[in-house]
Amino acid sequence: DAKTTQPPSMDCAEGRAANLPCNHSTISGNEYVYWYRQIHSQGPQYIIHGLKNNETNEMASLIITEDRKSSTLILPHATLRDTAVYYCIVPIEYDGGTSYGKLTFGQGTILTVHP
Amino acid sequence: DAMVIQNPRYQVTQFGKPVTLSCSQTLNHNVMYWYQQKSSQAPKLLFHYYDKDFNNEADTPDNFQSRRPNTSFCFLDIRSPGLGDAAMYLCATSRGANTYNEQFFGPGTRLTVL
């Protein structure tokens, strides 16, 4: 599976955009990029995913570079409640011939939003 | 609201005493996953069910078993919990076992082993 690299921590001021980068240089053509976040003591929460095109939903925007080797998650107006660990994941597509969308979580980026 | 429910939220057991954690879902999803998350670590997949087909991760200890009696429910059994099994256990579901369906997680059960 494509491994991802994220900065261990980032800070953001409340009300400003938070831009979280992720490198996935070994991604293959059919592999998706997913973002999840985990607020302290809660289960992970799905945010957004994409393949080639940029994506936007009510939570965030995902910008994927043309070569697909990196992406950026954008929280347009960060709030204190967005303080969490953000995981960028490229799910494994096949493992021994079985496709099951396995999520392998790295250490993620701890985003701290401050007043 | 459709959701993933885990009971109990906190479970305390004694060293070596079998314990069962439960997960239910109202999403009618085909796939259910169990993850283990130890303190200050990322979640790690233990196994998953695609319908009734069980798929174990290669490094999941034999001490961990799972049952899925129907689409809605899935159980995690720890036969002889050790101190190292203290963790948050997360249940997740997805519509399909592929890379284009997101996973929906429950709130987790925090297991303490005394």
PDB file of C-alpha atoms in Angstrom:
ATOM      1  CA  ASP A   1       0.000   0.000   0.000  1.00  0.00           C
ATOM      2  CA  ALA A   2       1.114   3.551  -0.663  1.00  0.00           C
ATOM      3  CA  LYS A   3       2.682   5.028   2.450  1.00  0.00           C
ATOM      4  CA  THR A   4       1.925   8.561   3.477  1.00  0.00           C
ATOM      5  CA  THR A   5       4.027  11.207   5.174  1.00  0.00           C
ATOM      6  CA  GLN A   6       2.520  13.977   7.266  1.00  0.00           C
ATOM      7  CA  PRO A   7       3.999  16.618   9.551  1.00  0.00           C
ATOM      8  CA  PRO A   8       3.603  15.540  13.189  1.00  0.00           C
ATOM      9  CA  SER A   9       1.925  18.737  14.296  1.00  0.00           C
ATOM     10  CA  MET A  10       0.505  22.040  13.077  1.00  0.00           C
ATOM     11  CA  ASP A  11      -1.089  25.079  14.637  1.00  0.00           C
ATOM     12  CA  CYS A  12      -3.856  27.235  13.262  1.00  0.00           C
ATOM     13  CA  ALA A  13      -5.670  30.321  14.502  1.00  0.00           C
ATOM     14  CA  GLU A  14      -9.408  30.070  14.924  1.00  0.00           C
ATOM     15  CA  GLY A  15     -11.249  31.372  11.883  1.00  0.00           C
ATOM     16  CA  ARG A  16      -8.300  30.919   9.572  1.00  0.00           C
ATOM     17  CA  ALA A  17      -7.853  28.211   6.968  1.00  0.00           C
ATOM     18  CA  ALA A  18      -5.970  25.105   8.054  1.00  0.00           C
ATOM     19  CA  ASN A  19      -3.938  23.502   5.278  1.00  0.00           C
ATOM     20  CA  LEU A  20      -2.719  20.001   6.117  1.00  0.00           C
ATOM     21  CA  PRO A  21      -0.221  18.480   3.681  1.00  0.00           C
ATOM     22  CA  CYS A  22       0.335  14.815   2.873  1.00  0.00           C
ATOM     23  CA  ASN A  23       2.915  13.129   0.672  1.00  0.00           C
ATOM     24  CA  HIS A  24       2.062   9.833  -0.999  1.00  0.00           C
ATOM     25  CA  SER A  25       4.729   9.569  -3.692  1.00  0.00           C
ATOM     26  CA  THR A  26       4.265   5.820  -4.270  1.00  0.00           C
ATOM     27  CA  ILE A  27       0.530   6.000  -4.919  1.00  0.00           C
ATOM     28  CA  SER A  28      -0.679   4.002  -7.895  1.00  0.00           C
ATOM     29  CA  GLY A  29      -3.177   5.019 -10.515  1.00  0.00           C
ATOM     30  CA  ASN A  30      -6.320   3.556  -8.949  1.00  0.00           C
ATOM     31  CA  GLU A  31      -5.616   4.281  -5.317  1.00  0.00           C
ATOM     32  CA  TYR A  32      -7.713   6.820  -3.456  1.00  0.00           C
ATOM     33  CA  VAL A  33      -6.535   9.354  -0.904  1.00  0.00           C
ATOM     34  CA  TYR A  34      -8.639   9.466   2.261  1.00  0.00           C
ATOM     35  CA  TRP A  35      -8.659  11.841   5.180  1.00  0.00           C
ATOM     36  CA  TYR A  36     -10.001  10.944   8.605  1.00  0.00           C
ATOM     37  CA  ARG A  37      -9.696  12.772  11.861  1.00  0.00           C
ATOM     38  CA  GLN A  38      -9.868  11.663  15.468  1.00  0.00           C
ATOM     39  CA  ILE A  39     -10.895  14.008  18.196  1.00  0.00           C
ATOM     40  CA  HIS A  40      -9.547  13.023  21.605  1.00  0.00           C
ATOM     41  CA  SER A  41     -11.179   9.865  23.036  1.00  0.00           C
ATOM     42  CA  GLN A  42     -13.575   9.516  20.089  1.00  0.00           C
ATOM     43  CA  GLY A  43     -13.663   7.173  17.112  1.00  0.00           C
ATOM     44  CA  PRO A  44     -12.127   8.356  13.834  1.00  0.00           C
ATOM     45  CA  GLN A  45     -14.393  10.412  11.604  1.00  0.00           C
ATOM     46  CA  TYR A  46     -14.369  10.293   7.825  1.00  0.00           C
ATOM     47  CA  ILE A  47     -13.727  13.690   6.250  1.00  0.00           C
ATOM     48  CA  ILE A  48     -13.242  13.354   2.509  1.00  0.00           C
ATOM     49  CA  HIS A  49     -11.590  11.265  -0.179  1.00  0.00           C
ATOM     50  CA  GLY A  50     -10.503  11.683  -3.780  1.00  0.00           C
ATOM     51  CA  LEU A  51      -8.863   9.943  -6.701  1.00  0.00           C
ATOM     52  CA  LYS A  52      -7.640  12.543  -9.185  1.00  0.00           C
ATOM     53  CA  ASN A  53      -9.868  15.584  -9.050  1.00  0.00           C
ATOM     54  CA  ASN A  54     -10.143  18.080  -6.276  1.00  0.00           C
ATOM     55  CA  GLU A  55     -13.069  17.427  -3.979  1.00  0.00           C
ATOM     56  CA  THR A  56     -15.144  19.564  -1.645  1.00  0.00           C
ATOM     57  CA  ASN A  57     -17.826  18.714   0.867  1.00  0.00           C
ATOM     58  CA  GLU A  58     -19.409  20.417   3.839  1.00  0.00           C
ATOM     59  CA  MET A  59     -16.421  19.676   6.039  1.00  0.00           C
ATOM     60  CA  ALA A  60     -13.363  20.327   3.895  1.00  0.00           C
ATOM     61  CA  SER A  61     -11.677  20.544   0.518  1.00  0.00           C
ATOM     62  CA  LEU A  62      -9.121  18.104  -0.835  1.00  0.00           C
ATOM     63  CA  ILE A  63      -6.542  19.302  -3.336  1.00  0.00           C
ATOM     64  CA  ILE A  64      -4.600  16.559  -5.127  1.00  0.00           C
ATOM     65  CA  THR A  65      -1.582  17.486  -7.239  1.00  0.00           C
ATOM     66  CA  GLU A  66      -1.619  16.588 -10.900  1.00  0.00           C
ATOM     67  CA  ASP A  67       1.005  13.869 -10.442  1.00  0.00           C
ATOM     68  CA  ARG A  68      -1.009  12.593  -7.433  1.00  0.00           C
ATOM     69  CA  LYS A  69       2.093  12.382  -5.282  1.00  0.00           C
ATOM     70  CA  SER A  70       0.787  14.777  -2.685  1.00  0.00           C
ATOM     71  CA  SER A  71      -2.423  16.312  -1.422  1.00  0.00           C
ATOM     72  CA  THR A  72      -3.633  19.026   0.916  1.00  0.00           C
ATOM     73  CA  LEU A  73      -6.668  18.949   3.171  1.00  0.00           C
ATOM     74  CA  ILE A  74      -8.154  22.394   3.665  1.00  0.00           C
ATOM     75  CA  LEU A  75     -10.435  23.322   6.555  1.00  0.00           C
ATOM     76  CA  PRO A  76     -11.589  26.728   5.325  1.00  0.00           C
ATOM     77  CA  HIS A  77     -12.518  28.293   8.667  1.00  0.00           C
ATOM     78  CA  ALA A  78     -11.003  26.307  11.496  1.00  0.00           C
ATOM     79  CA  THR A  79     -12.759  26.267  14.867  1.00  0.00           C
ATOM     80  CA  LEU A  80     -11.610  25.045  18.259  1.00  0.00           C
ATOM     81  CA  ARG A  81     -13.643  21.886  17.671  1.00  0.00           C
ATOM     82  CA  ASP A  82     -11.394  21.034  14.727  1.00  0.00           C
ATOM     83  CA  THR A  83      -8.515  20.319  17.107  1.00  0.00           C
ATOM     84  CA  ALA A  84      -7.774  16.641  16.404  1.00  0.00           C
ATOM     85  CA  VAL A  85      -5.361  14.166  14.875  1.00  0.00           C
ATOM     86  CA  TYR A  86      -5.742  14.169  11.085  1.00  0.00           C
ATOM     87  CA  TYR A  87      -4.873  11.014   9.195  1.00  0.00           C
ATOM     88  CA  CYS A  88      -4.071  10.891   5.494  1.00  0.00           C
ATOM     89  CA  ILE A  89      -4.498   7.293   4.278  1.00  0.00           C
ATOM     90  CA  VAL A  90      -4.180   5.508   0.979  1.00  0.00           C
ATOM     91  CA  PRO A  91      -6.169   2.299   1.510  1.00  0.00           C
ATOM     92  CA  ILE A  92      -4.672  -0.932   0.321  1.00  0.00           C
ATOM     93  CA  GLU A  93      -6.391  -2.060  -2.801  1.00  0.00           C
ATOM     94  CA  TYR A  94      -5.434  -5.695  -2.971  1.00  0.00           C
ATOM     95  CA  ASP A  95      -3.895  -8.067  -0.501  1.00  0.00           C
ATOM     96  CA  GLY A  96      -3.410 -11.592  -1.766  1.00  0.00           C
ATOM     97  CA  GLY A  97      -6.089 -11.052  -4.374  1.00  0.00           C
ATOM     98  CA  THR A  98      -8.728  -9.795  -1.964  1.00  0.00           C
ATOM     99  CA  SER A  99      -9.788  -6.204  -2.160  1.00  0.00           C
ATOM    100  CA  TYR A 100     -11.016  -4.965   1.158  1.00  0.00           C
ATOM    101  CA  GLY A 101     -10.110  -1.333   1.479  1.00  0.00           C
ATOM    102  CA  LYS A 102      -7.833  -1.816   4.475  1.00  0.00           C
ATOM    103  CA  LEU A 103      -6.989   1.389   6.316  1.00  0.00           C
ATOM    104  CA  THR A 104      -3.443   1.550   7.658  1.00  0.00           C
ATOM    105  CA  PHE A 105      -3.230   4.503  10.006  1.00  0.00           C
ATOM    106  CA  GLY A 106       0.076   6.358  10.343  1.00  0.00           C
ATOM    107  CA  GLN A 107       0.801   8.773  13.169  1.00  0.00           C
ATOM    108  CA  GLY A 108      -1.118  11.604  11.500  1.00  0.00           C
ATOM    109  CA  THR A 109      -0.878  15.339  12.095  1.00  0.00           C
ATOM    110  CA  ILE A 110      -1.959  16.797  15.409  1.00  0.00           C
ATOM    111  CA  LEU A 111      -3.788  19.996  14.497  1.00  0.00           C
ATOM    112  CA  THR A 112      -4.227  22.469  17.314  1.00  0.00           C
ATOM    113  CA  VAL A 113      -6.602  25.349  16.696  1.00  0.00           C
ATOM    114  CA  HIS A 114      -6.051  28.202  19.129  1.00  0.00           C
ATOM    115  CA  PRO A 115      -8.182  31.246  19.899  1.00  0.00           C
TER     116      PRO A 115
ATOM    117  CA  ASP B   1     -29.711   8.837  12.432  1.00  0.00           C
ATOM    118  CA  ALA B   2     -27.990   5.774  11.047  1.00  0.00           C
ATOM    119  CA  MET B   3     -24.996   4.979  13.148  1.00  0.00           C
ATOM    120  CA  VAL B   4     -22.461   2.598  14.630  1.00  0.00           C
ATOM    121  CA  ILE B   5     -23.048   1.797  18.294  1.00  0.00           C
ATOM    122  CA  GLN B   6     -20.567   0.218  20.675  1.00  0.00           C
ATOM    123  CA  ASN B   7     -21.389  -1.156  24.087  1.00  0.00           C
ATOM    124  CA  PRO B   8     -20.203  -0.734  26.670  1.00  0.00           C
ATOM    125  CA  ARG B   9     -18.217   2.480  26.296  1.00  0.00           C
ATOM    126  CA  TYR B  10     -15.975   1.459  29.186  1.00  0.00           C
ATOM    127  CA  GLN B  11     -15.204  -2.103  30.206  1.00  0.00           C
ATOM    128  CA  VAL B  12     -13.104  -3.299  33.105  1.00  0.00           C
ATOM    129  CA  THR B  13     -12.013  -6.923  33.289  1.00  0.00           C
ATOM    130  CA  GLN B  14      -9.565  -8.966  35.257  1.00  0.00           C
ATOM    131  CA  PHE B  15      -6.395 -10.503  33.936  1.00  0.00           C
ATOM    132  CA  GLY B  16      -7.328 -13.739  32.198  1.00  0.00           C
ATOM    133  CA  LYS B  17     -11.105 -13.269  32.465  1.00  0.00           C
ATOM    134  CA  PRO B  18     -12.866 -13.520  29.090  1.00  0.00           C
ATOM    135  CA  VAL B  19     -14.561 -10.383  27.881  1.00  0.00           C
ATOM    136  CA  THR B  20     -16.887  -9.588  24.977  1.00  0.00           C
ATOM    137  CA  LEU B  21     -17.327  -6.219  23.326  1.00  0.00           C
ATOM    138  CA  SER B  22     -20.268  -5.543  21.058  1.00  0.00           C
ATOM    139  CA  CYS B  23     -20.934  -3.417  18.024  1.00  0.00           C
ATOM    140  CA  SER B  24     -24.170  -2.790  16.197  1.00  0.00           C
ATOM    141  CA  GLN B  25     -24.980  -0.771  13.118  1.00  0.00           C
ATOM    142  CA  THR B  26     -28.100   0.670  11.556  1.00  0.00           C
ATOM    143  CA  LEU B  27     -26.385   1.443   8.241  1.00  0.00           C
ATOM    144  CA  ASN B  28     -27.023  -2.023   6.774  1.00  0.00           C
ATOM    145  CA  HIS B  29     -23.409  -2.145   5.646  1.00  0.00           C
ATOM    146  CA  ASN B  30     -21.852  -5.352   4.398  1.00  0.00           C
ATOM    147  CA  VAL B  31     -18.479  -4.950   6.054  1.00  0.00           C
ATOM    148  CA  MET B  32     -17.651  -4.627   9.731  1.00  0.00           C
ATOM    149  CA  TYR B  33     -14.141  -4.020  11.077  1.00  0.00           C
ATOM    150  CA  TRP B  34     -12.508  -4.208  14.482  1.00  0.00           C
ATOM    151  CA  TYR B  35      -9.514  -2.010  15.305  1.00  0.00           C
ATOM    152  CA  GLN B  36      -7.334  -1.831  18.388  1.00  0.00           C
ATOM    153  CA  GLN B  37      -5.910   1.508  19.478  1.00  0.00           C
ATOM    154  CA  LYS B  38      -3.419   1.565  22.324  1.00  0.00           C
ATOM    155  CA  SER B  39      -2.598   4.731  24.192  1.00  0.00           C
ATOM    156  CA  SER B  40      -0.892   7.371  22.020  1.00  0.00           C
ATOM    157  CA  GLN B  41      -0.880   5.043  19.021  1.00  0.00           C
ATOM    158  CA  ALA B  42      -2.827   4.931  15.772  1.00  0.00           C
ATOM    159  CA  PRO B  43      -5.675   2.439  15.269  1.00  0.00           C
ATOM    160  CA  LYS B  44      -4.610  -0.992  14.030  1.00  0.00           C
ATOM    161  CA  LEU B  45      -6.894  -3.373  12.152  1.00  0.00           C
ATOM    162  CA  LEU B  46      -7.494  -6.720  13.878  1.00  0.00           C
ATOM    163  CA  PHE B  47      -9.957  -8.330  11.461  1.00  0.00           C
ATOM    164  CA  HIS B  48     -13.057  -7.717   9.414  1.00  0.00           C
ATOM    165  CA  TYR B  49     -16.178  -9.440   8.140  1.00  0.00           C
ATOM    166  CA  TYR B  50     -17.481  -9.140   4.629  1.00  0.00           C
ATOM    167  CA  ASP B  51     -21.020 -10.402   5.198  1.00  0.00           C
ATOM    168  CA  LYS B  52     -20.304 -13.701   6.967  1.00  0.00           C
ATOM    169  CA  ASP B  53     -16.796 -14.116   5.572  1.00  0.00           C
ATOM    170  CA  PHE B  54     -14.212 -13.586   8.285  1.00  0.00           C
ATOM    171  CA  ASN B  55     -10.804 -12.102   7.413  1.00  0.00           C
ATOM    172  CA  ASN B  56      -8.097 -12.109  10.040  1.00  0.00           C
ATOM    173  CA  GLU B  57      -5.020  -9.885   9.889  1.00  0.00           C
ATOM    174  CA  ALA B  58      -1.822 -11.933   9.897  1.00  0.00           C
ATOM    175  CA  ASP B  59      -0.497 -10.413  13.117  1.00  0.00           C
ATOM    176  CA  THR B  60      -3.706 -10.528  15.161  1.00  0.00           C
ATOM    177  CA  PRO B  61      -3.126 -12.721  18.232  1.00  0.00           C
ATOM    178  CA  ASP B  62      -5.167 -15.909  18.596  1.00  0.00           C
ATOM    179  CA  ASN B  63      -6.485 -14.505  21.852  1.00  0.00           C
ATOM    180  CA  PHE B  64      -8.814 -12.306  19.783  1.00  0.00           C
ATOM    181  CA  GLN B  65     -11.887 -13.816  18.159  1.00  0.00           C
ATOM    182  CA  SER B  66     -14.940 -12.348  16.503  1.00  0.00           C
ATOM    183  CA  ARG B  67     -18.513 -13.319  15.732  1.00  0.00           C
ATOM    184  CA  ARG B  68     -21.059 -11.803  13.414  1.00  0.00           C
ATOM    185  CA  PRO B  69     -24.446 -13.476  13.953  1.00  0.00           C
ATOM    186  CA  ASN B  70     -26.274 -11.150  11.552  1.00  0.00           C
ATOM    187  CA  THR B  71     -25.745  -8.036   9.441  1.00  0.00           C
ATOM    188  CA  SER B  72     -26.339  -5.644  12.307  1.00  0.00           C
ATOM    189  CA  PHE B  73     -24.174  -7.085  15.066  1.00  0.00           C
ATOM    190  CA  CYS B  74     -20.536  -7.982  15.495  1.00  0.00           C
ATOM    191  CA  PHE B  75     -18.726  -9.093  18.657  1.00  0.00           C
ATOM    192  CA  LEU B  76     -15.108  -9.033  19.713  1.00  0.00           C
ATOM    193  CA  ASP B  77     -14.139 -11.774  22.166  1.00  0.00           C
ATOM    194  CA  ILE B  78     -10.892 -11.636  24.089  1.00  0.00           C
ATOM    195  CA  ARG B  79     -10.399 -15.094  25.539  1.00  0.00           C
ATOM    196  CA  SER B  80      -7.738 -14.366  28.136  1.00  0.00           C
ATOM    197  CA  PRO B  81      -7.030 -10.665  28.408  1.00  0.00           C
ATOM    198  CA  GLY B  82      -3.545  -9.642  29.366  1.00  0.00           C
ATOM    199  CA  LEU B  83      -2.345  -6.277  30.620  1.00  0.00           C
ATOM    200  CA  GLY B  84      -1.109  -5.537  27.110  1.00  0.00           C
ATOM    201  CA  ASP B  85      -4.654  -5.788  25.742  1.00  0.00           C
ATOM    202  CA  ALA B  86      -5.761  -2.650  27.520  1.00  0.00           C
ATOM    203  CA  ALA B  87      -6.764  -0.329  24.702  1.00  0.00           C
ATOM    204  CA  MET B  88      -9.591   1.404  22.904  1.00  0.00           C
ATOM    205  CA  TYR B  89     -11.420  -1.012  20.626  1.00  0.00           C
ATOM    206  CA  LEU B  90     -13.045   0.565  17.608  1.00  0.00           C
ATOM    207  CA  CYS B  91     -15.734  -0.899  15.397  1.00  0.00           C
ATOM    208  CA  ALA B  92     -16.238   0.415  11.880  1.00  0.00           C
ATOM    209  CA  THR B  93     -18.494  -0.376   8.949  1.00  0.00           C
ATOM    210  CA  SER B  94     -18.453   0.226   5.227  1.00  0.00           C
ATOM    211  CA  ARG B  95     -20.816  -0.438   2.382  1.00  0.00           C
ATOM    212  CA  GLY B  96     -18.307  -2.530   0.464  1.00  0.00           C
ATOM    213  CA  ALA B  97     -14.897  -4.086   0.928  1.00  0.00           C
ATOM    214  CA  ASN B  98     -13.117  -1.858  -1.529  1.00  0.00           C
ATOM    215  CA  THR B  99     -11.151   1.355  -1.589  1.00  0.00           C
ATOM    216  CA  TYR B 100     -13.894   3.705  -2.711  1.00  0.00           C
ATOM    217  CA  ASN B 101     -16.232   3.285   0.258  1.00  0.00           C
ATOM    218  CA  GLU B 102     -15.467   5.216   3.388  1.00  0.00           C
ATOM    219  CA  GLN B 103     -15.561   3.614   6.818  1.00  0.00           C
ATOM    220  CA  PHE B 104     -17.862   4.788   9.590  1.00  0.00           C
ATOM    221  CA  PHE B 105     -16.532   4.363  13.104  1.00  0.00           C
ATOM    222  CA  GLY B 106     -18.262   3.893  16.407  1.00  0.00           C
ATOM    223  CA  PRO B 107     -17.243   5.783  19.555  1.00  0.00           C
ATOM    224  CA  GLY B 108     -15.105   2.913  20.798  1.00  0.00           C
ATOM    225  CA  THR B 109     -14.953   0.798  23.943  1.00  0.00           C
ATOM    226  CA  ARG B 110     -12.116   1.517  26.327  1.00  0.00           C
ATOM    227  CA  LEU B 111     -10.929  -1.717  27.926  1.00  0.00           C
ATOM    228  CA  THR B 112      -9.081  -1.750  31.222  1.00  0.00           C
ATOM    229  CA  VAL B 113      -7.414  -4.957  32.399  1.00  0.00           C
ATOM    230  CA  LEU B 114      -6.693  -5.229  36.129  1.00  0.00           C
TER     231      LEU B 114
END
